[in-house]
Tab-separated table of C-alpha atoms in Angstrom:
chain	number	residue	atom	x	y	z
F	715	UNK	CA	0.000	0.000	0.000
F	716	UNK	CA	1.582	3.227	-1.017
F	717	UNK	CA	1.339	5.940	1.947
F	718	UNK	CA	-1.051	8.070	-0.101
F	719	UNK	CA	-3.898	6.487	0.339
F	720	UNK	CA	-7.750	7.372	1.122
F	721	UNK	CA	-7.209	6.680	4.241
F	722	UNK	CA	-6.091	10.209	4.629
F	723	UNK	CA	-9.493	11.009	4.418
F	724	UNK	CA	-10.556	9.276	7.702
F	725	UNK	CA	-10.739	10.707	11.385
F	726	UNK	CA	-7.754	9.674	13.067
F	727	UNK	CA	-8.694	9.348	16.724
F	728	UNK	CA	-6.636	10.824	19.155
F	729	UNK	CA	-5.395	7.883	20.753
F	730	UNK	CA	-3.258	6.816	17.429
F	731	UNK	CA	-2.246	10.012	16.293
F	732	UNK	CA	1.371	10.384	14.252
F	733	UNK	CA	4.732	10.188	16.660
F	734	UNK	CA	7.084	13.083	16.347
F	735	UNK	CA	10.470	11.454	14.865
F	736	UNK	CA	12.149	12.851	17.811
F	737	UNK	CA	9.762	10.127	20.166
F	738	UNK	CA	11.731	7.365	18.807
F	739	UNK	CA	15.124	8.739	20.275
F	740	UNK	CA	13.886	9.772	23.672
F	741	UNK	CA	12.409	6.264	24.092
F	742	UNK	CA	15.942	4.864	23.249
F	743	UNK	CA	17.465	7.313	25.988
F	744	UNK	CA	14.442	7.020	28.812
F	745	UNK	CA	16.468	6.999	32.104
F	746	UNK	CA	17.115	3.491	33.808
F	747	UNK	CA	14.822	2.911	36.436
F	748	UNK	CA	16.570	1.811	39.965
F	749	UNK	CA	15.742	-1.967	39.367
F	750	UNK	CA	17.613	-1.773	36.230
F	751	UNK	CA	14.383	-1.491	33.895
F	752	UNK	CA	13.260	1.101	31.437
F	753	UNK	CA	10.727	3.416	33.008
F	754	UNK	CA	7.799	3.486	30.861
F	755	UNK	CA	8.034	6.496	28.663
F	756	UNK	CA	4.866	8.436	28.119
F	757	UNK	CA	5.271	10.716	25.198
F	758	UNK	CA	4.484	14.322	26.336
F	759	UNK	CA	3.572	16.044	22.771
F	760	UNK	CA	0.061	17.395	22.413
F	761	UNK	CA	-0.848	15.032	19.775
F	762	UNK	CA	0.392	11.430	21.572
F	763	UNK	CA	-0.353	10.581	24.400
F	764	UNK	CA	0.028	6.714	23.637
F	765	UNK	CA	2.075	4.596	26.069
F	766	UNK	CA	5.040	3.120	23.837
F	767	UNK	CA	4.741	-0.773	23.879
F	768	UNK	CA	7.391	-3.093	22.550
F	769	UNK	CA	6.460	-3.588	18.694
F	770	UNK	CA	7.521	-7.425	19.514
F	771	UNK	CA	8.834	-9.763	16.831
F	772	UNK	CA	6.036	-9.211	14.472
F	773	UNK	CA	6.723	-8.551	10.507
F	774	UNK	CA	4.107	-6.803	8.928
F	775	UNK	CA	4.941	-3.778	7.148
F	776	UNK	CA	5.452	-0.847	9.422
F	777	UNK	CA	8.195	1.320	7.432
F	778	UNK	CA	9.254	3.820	4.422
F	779	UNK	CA	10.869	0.527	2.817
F	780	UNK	CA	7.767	-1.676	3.092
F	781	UNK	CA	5.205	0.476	2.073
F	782	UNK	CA	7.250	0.996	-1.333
F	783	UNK	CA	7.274	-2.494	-1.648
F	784	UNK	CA	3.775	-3.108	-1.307
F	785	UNK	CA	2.648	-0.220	-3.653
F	786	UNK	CA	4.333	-1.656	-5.976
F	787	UNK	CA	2.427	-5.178	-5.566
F	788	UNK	CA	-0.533	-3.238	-5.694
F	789	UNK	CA	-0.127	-0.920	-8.445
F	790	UNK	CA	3.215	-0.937	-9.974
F	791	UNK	CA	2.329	1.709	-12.743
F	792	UNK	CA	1.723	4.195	-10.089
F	793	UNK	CA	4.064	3.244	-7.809
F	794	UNK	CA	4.900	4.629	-4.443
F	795	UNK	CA	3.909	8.138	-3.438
F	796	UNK	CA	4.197	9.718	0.138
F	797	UNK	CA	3.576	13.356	0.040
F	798	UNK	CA	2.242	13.283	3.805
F	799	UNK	CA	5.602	11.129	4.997
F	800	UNK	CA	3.676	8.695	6.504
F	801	UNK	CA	6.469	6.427	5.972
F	802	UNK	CA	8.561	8.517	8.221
F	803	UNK	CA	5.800	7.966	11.068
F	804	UNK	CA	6.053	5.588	14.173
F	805	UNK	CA	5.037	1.482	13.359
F	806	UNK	CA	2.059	2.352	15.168
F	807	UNK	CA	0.937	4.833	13.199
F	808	UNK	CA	1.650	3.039	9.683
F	809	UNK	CA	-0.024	0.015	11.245
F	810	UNK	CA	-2.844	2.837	11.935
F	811	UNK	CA	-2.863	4.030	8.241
F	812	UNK	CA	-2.888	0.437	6.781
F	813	UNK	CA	-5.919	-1.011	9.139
F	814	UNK	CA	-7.767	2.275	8.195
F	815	UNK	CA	-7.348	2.128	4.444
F	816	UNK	CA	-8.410	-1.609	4.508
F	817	UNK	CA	-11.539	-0.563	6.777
F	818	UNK	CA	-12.241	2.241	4.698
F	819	UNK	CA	-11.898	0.574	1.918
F	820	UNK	CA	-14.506	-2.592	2.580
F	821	UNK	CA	-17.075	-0.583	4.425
F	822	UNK	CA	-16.807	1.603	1.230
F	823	UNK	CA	-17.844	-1.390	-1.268
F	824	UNK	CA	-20.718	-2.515	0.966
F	825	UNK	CA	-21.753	0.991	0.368
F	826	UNK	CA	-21.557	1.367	-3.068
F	827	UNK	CA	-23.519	-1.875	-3.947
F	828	UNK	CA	-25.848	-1.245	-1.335
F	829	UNK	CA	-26.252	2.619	-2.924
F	830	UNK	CA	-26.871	0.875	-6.274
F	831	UNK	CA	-29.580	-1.769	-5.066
F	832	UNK	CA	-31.128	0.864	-3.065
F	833	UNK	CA	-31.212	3.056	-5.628
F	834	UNK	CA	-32.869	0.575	-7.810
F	835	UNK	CA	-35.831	0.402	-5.578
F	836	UNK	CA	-34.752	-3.095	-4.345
F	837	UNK	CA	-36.109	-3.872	-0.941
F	838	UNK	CA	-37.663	-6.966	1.496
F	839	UNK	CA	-40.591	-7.903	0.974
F	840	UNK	CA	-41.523	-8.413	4.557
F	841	UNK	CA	-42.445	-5.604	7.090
F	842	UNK	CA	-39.998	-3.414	8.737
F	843	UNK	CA	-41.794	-2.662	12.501
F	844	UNK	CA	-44.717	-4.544	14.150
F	845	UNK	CA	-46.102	-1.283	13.618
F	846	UNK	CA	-47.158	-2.386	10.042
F	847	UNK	CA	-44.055	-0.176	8.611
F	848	UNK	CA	-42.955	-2.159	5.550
F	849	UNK	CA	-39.284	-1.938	3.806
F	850	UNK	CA	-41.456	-0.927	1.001
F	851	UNK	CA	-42.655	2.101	2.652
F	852	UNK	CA	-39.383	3.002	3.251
F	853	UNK	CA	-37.955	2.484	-0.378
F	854	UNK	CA	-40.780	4.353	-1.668
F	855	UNK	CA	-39.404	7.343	0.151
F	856	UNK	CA	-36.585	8.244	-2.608
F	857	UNK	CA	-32.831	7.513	-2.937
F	858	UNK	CA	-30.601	5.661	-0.054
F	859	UNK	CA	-30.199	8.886	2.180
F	860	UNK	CA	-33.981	9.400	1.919
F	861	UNK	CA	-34.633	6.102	3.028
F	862	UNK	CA	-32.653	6.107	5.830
F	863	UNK	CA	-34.660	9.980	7.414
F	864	UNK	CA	-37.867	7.691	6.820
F	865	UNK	CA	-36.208	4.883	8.854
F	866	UNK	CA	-38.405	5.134	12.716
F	867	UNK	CA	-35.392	6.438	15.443
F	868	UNK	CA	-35.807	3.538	16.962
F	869	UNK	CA	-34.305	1.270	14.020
F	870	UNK	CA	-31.930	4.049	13.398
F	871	UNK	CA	-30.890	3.656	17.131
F	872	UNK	CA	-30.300	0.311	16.620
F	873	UNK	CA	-28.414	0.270	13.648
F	874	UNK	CA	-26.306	2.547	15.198
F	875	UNK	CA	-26.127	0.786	18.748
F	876	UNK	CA	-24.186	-2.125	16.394
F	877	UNK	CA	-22.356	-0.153	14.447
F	878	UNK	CA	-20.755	0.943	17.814
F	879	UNK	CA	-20.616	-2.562	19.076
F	880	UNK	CA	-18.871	-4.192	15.892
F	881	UNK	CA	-16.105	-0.851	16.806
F	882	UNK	CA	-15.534	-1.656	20.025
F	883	UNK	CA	-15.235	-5.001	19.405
F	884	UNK	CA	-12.936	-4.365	16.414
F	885	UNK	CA	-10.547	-2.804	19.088
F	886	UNK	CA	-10.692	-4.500	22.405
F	887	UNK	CA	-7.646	-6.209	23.144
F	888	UNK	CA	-9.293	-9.129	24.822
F	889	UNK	CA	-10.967	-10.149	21.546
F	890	UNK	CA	-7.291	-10.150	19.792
F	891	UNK	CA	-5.856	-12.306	22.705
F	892	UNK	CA	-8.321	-14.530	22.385
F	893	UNK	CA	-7.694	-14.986	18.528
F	894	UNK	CA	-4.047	-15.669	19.270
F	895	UNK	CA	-3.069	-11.996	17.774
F	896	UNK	CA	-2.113	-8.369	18.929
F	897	UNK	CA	-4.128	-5.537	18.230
F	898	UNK	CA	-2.667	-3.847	14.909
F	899	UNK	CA	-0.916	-1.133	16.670
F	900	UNK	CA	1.570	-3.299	18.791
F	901	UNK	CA	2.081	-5.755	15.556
F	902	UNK	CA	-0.784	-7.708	15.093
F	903	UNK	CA	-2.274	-7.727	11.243
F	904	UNK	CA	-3.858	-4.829	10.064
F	905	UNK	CA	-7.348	-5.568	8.756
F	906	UNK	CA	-7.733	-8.055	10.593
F	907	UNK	CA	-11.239	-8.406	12.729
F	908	UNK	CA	-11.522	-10.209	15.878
F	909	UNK	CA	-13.646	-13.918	15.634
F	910	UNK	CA	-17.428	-13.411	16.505
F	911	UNK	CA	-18.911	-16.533	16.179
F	912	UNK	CA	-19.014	-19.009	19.208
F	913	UNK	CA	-17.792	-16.001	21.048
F	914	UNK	CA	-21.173	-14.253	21.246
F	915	UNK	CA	-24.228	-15.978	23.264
F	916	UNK	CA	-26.420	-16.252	20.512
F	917	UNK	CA	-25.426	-19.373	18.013
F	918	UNK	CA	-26.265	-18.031	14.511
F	919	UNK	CA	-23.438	-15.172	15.062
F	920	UNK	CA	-21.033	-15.084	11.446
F	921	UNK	CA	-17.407	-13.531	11.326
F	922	UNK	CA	-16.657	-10.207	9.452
F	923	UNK	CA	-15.631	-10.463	6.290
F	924	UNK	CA	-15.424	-14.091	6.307
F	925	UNK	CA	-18.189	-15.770	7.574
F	926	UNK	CA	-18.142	-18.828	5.940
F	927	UNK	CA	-14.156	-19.081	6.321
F	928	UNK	CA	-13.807	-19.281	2.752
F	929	UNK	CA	-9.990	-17.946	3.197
F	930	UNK	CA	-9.206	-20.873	5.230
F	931	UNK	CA	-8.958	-23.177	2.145
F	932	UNK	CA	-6.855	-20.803	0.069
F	933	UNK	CA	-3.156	-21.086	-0.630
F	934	UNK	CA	-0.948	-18.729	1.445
F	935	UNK	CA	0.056	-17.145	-2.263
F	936	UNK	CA	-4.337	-17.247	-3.031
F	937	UNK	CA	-4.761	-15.254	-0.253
F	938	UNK	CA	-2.085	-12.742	-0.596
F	939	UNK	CA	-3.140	-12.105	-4.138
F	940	UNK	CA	-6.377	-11.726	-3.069
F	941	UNK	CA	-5.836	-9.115	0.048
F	942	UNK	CA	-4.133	-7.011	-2.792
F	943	UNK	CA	-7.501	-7.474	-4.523
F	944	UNK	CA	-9.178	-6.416	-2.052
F	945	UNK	CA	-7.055	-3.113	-0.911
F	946	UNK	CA	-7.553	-1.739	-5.048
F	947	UNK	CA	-11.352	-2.580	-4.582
F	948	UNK	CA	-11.832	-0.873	-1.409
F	949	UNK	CA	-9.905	2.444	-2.899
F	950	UNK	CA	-12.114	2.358	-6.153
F	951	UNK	CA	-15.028	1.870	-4.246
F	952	UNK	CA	-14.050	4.719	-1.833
F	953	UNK	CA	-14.035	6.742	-4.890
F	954	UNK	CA	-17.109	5.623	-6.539
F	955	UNK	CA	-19.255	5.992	-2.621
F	956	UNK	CA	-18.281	9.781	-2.922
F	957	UNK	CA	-19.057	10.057	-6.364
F	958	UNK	CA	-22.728	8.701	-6.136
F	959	UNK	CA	-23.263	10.718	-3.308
F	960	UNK	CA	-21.710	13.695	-5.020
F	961	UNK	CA	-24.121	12.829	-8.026
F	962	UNK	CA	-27.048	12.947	-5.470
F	963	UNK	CA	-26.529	16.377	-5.052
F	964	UNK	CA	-26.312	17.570	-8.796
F	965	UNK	CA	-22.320	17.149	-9.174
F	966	UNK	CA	-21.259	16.174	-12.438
F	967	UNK	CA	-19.366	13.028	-11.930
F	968	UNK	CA	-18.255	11.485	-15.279
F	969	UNK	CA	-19.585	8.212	-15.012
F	970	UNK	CA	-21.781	8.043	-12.403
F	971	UNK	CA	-23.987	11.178	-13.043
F	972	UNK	CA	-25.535	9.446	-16.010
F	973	UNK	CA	-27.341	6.859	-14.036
F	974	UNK	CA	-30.798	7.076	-12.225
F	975	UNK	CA	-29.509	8.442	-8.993
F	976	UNK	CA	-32.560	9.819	-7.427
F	977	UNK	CA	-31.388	13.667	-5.883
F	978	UNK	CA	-31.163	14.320	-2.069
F	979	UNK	CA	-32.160	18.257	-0.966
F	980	UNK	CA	-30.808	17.045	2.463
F	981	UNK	CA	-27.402	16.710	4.582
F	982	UNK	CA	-25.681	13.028	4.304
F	983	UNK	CA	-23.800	14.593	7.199
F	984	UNK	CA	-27.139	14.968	9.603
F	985	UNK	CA	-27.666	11.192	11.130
F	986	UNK	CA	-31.113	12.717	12.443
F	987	UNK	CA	-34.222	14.539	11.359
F	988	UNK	CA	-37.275	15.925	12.381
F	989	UNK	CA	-38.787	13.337	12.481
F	990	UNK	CA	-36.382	12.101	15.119
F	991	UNK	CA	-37.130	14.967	17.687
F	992	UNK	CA	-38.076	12.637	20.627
F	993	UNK	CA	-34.604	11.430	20.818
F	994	UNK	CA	-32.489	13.354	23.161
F	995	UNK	CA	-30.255	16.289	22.428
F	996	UNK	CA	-31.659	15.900	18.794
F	997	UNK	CA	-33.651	19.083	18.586
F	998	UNK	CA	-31.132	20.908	20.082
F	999	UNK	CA	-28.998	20.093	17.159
F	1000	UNK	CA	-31.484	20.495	14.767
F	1001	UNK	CA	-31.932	23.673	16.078
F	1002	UNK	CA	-28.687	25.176	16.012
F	1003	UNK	CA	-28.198	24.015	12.859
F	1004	UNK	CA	-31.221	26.096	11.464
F	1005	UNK	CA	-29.654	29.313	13.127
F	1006	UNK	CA	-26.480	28.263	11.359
F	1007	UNK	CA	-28.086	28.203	7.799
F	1008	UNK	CA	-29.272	31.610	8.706
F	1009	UNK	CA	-25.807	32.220	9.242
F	1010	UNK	CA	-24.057	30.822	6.670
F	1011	UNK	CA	-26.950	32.262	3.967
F	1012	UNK	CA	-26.024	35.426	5.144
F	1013	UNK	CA	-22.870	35.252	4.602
F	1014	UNK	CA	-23.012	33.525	1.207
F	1015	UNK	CA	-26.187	35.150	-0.185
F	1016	UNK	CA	-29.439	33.537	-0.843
F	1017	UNK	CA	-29.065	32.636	-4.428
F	1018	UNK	CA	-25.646	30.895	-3.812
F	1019	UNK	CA	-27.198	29.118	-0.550
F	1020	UNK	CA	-30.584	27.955	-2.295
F	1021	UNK	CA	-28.558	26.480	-5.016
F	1022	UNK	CA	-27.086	23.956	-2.821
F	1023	UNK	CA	-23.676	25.109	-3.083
């Protein structure tokens, strides 16, 4: 994977943030404790405050060298590239780059097949609530984004209660212990996601990615090739999610602005509506974001602001 990759475009949590070069050298020179061990160095800049852990004896790529290698598996044409020096970064931090480009990368092809099929007015048949709310009802109400402000709060709630759940489980330390692996910061494999089934109390529970362990019968070499695959998919796909949403909302994107993408007059950004006013702190929000489109139309004009600019 060549350092300039889409991952650059996700939020890098504050708990992996990039190491000043200078980190590595005062961990090297951290005074001797009286006992004769190193006293845990806690690095002081602003931006990391991550305790240093031995790397261990793990070799996946986490340097300049490696990630040039590696672009060049994946696209040799292109090559390496590394305008942000991520190569120049801490192991934890390139391990932090390559798990969130891989992340990215497949939660960004779910999205743009599921933006295509949703598009296409392809739904359940069966109902949606025991309220009599049927997926139908909810297709009917336009493209994806559409869909999901007529979703009740309540099934937005929960969608978003396992969203969080599938993160924190993707993290936890415990779950890579029990898998017989490190977390990907302190040399474990980036990408990979911690076993759920027979670890969950409920016995239908699949694995990420790989429920049916269909990567358990491949070659080492299959499976290699095919993790290279997957990286180039996910950074298309990236592309392609922004672009259909970027088409929603009257771009012209060669390519994609030809097909029957159905427009969106509101925010992707805004995970709540109206409609979702009984939850807490949401009209709040919704408030203060109505004084700051007063604001901001101000400030812009009307005709620029009504034109979705």
């Amino acid at each position: 994977m060549h350092a300039f990759s889409l991952a650059t475009l996700s939020y890098a949590p504050a708990s992996i943030p990039a190491v000043p070069a200078a980190a590595g050298a005062a961990r090297a020179a951290a005074p001797m404790m009286g006992d004769g061990t190193f006293k845990k160095y806690l690095d002081t800049s602003p931006m990391d405050l991550t305790l240093s852990k031995d790397w261990g004896d793990s070799t996946e790529t986490a340097d300049a060298a490696g990630l040039e290698k590696l672009a060049n598996e994946l696209n040799p044409v292109f090559g390496y590239f590394d305008p942000l020096n991520i190569g120049g970064e801490s192991k934890e931090t390139i391990a932090w780059y390559r798990h969130a480009v891989i992340k990215h990368g497949r939660v960004a092809m779910a999205a743009f097949v599921g933006f295509l099929v949703q598009s296409a007015g392809i739904h359940f048949p069966w109902a949606l609530t025991s309220s009599g709310v049927t997926f139908g009802d909810i297709s009917a109400a336009g493209g994806p984004k559409d869909q999901w402000d007529a979703l009740p709060s309540a099934a937005k709630v929960q969608i978003l209660c396992a969203i969080g759940f599938l993160e924190m489980w993707g993290e936890a330390t415990v779950a890579f212990e029990a898998d017989g692996t490190k977390h990907y910061v302190r040399g474990g494999k980036p990408g990979y996601y911690p076993t759920l089934k027979g670890r969950m109390p409920h016995p239908g529970v699949l694995n990420l990615f790989d429920p049916f362990g269909l990567s358990k019968k491949m070659t080492p070499e299959r499976r290699e090739k095919s993790l290279l695959a997957e990286l180039n998919n996910g950074r298309l796909a990236m592309l392609g999610i922004f672009g259909l949403v970027s088409a929603s909302k009257g771009l012209i994107v060669p390519g994609l602005d030809s097909l029957n993408i159905k427009p969106y007059a509101g925010e992707y950004m805004a995970p709540f509506v109206a409609s979702d006013s009984g939850l807490p702190f949401v009209k709040a929000m919704l408030d203060l974001r109505a004084e700051q489109v007063v604001r901001e139309a101000a400030f812009l004009g009307d005709a620029y602001f009504n034109n979705g600019a």
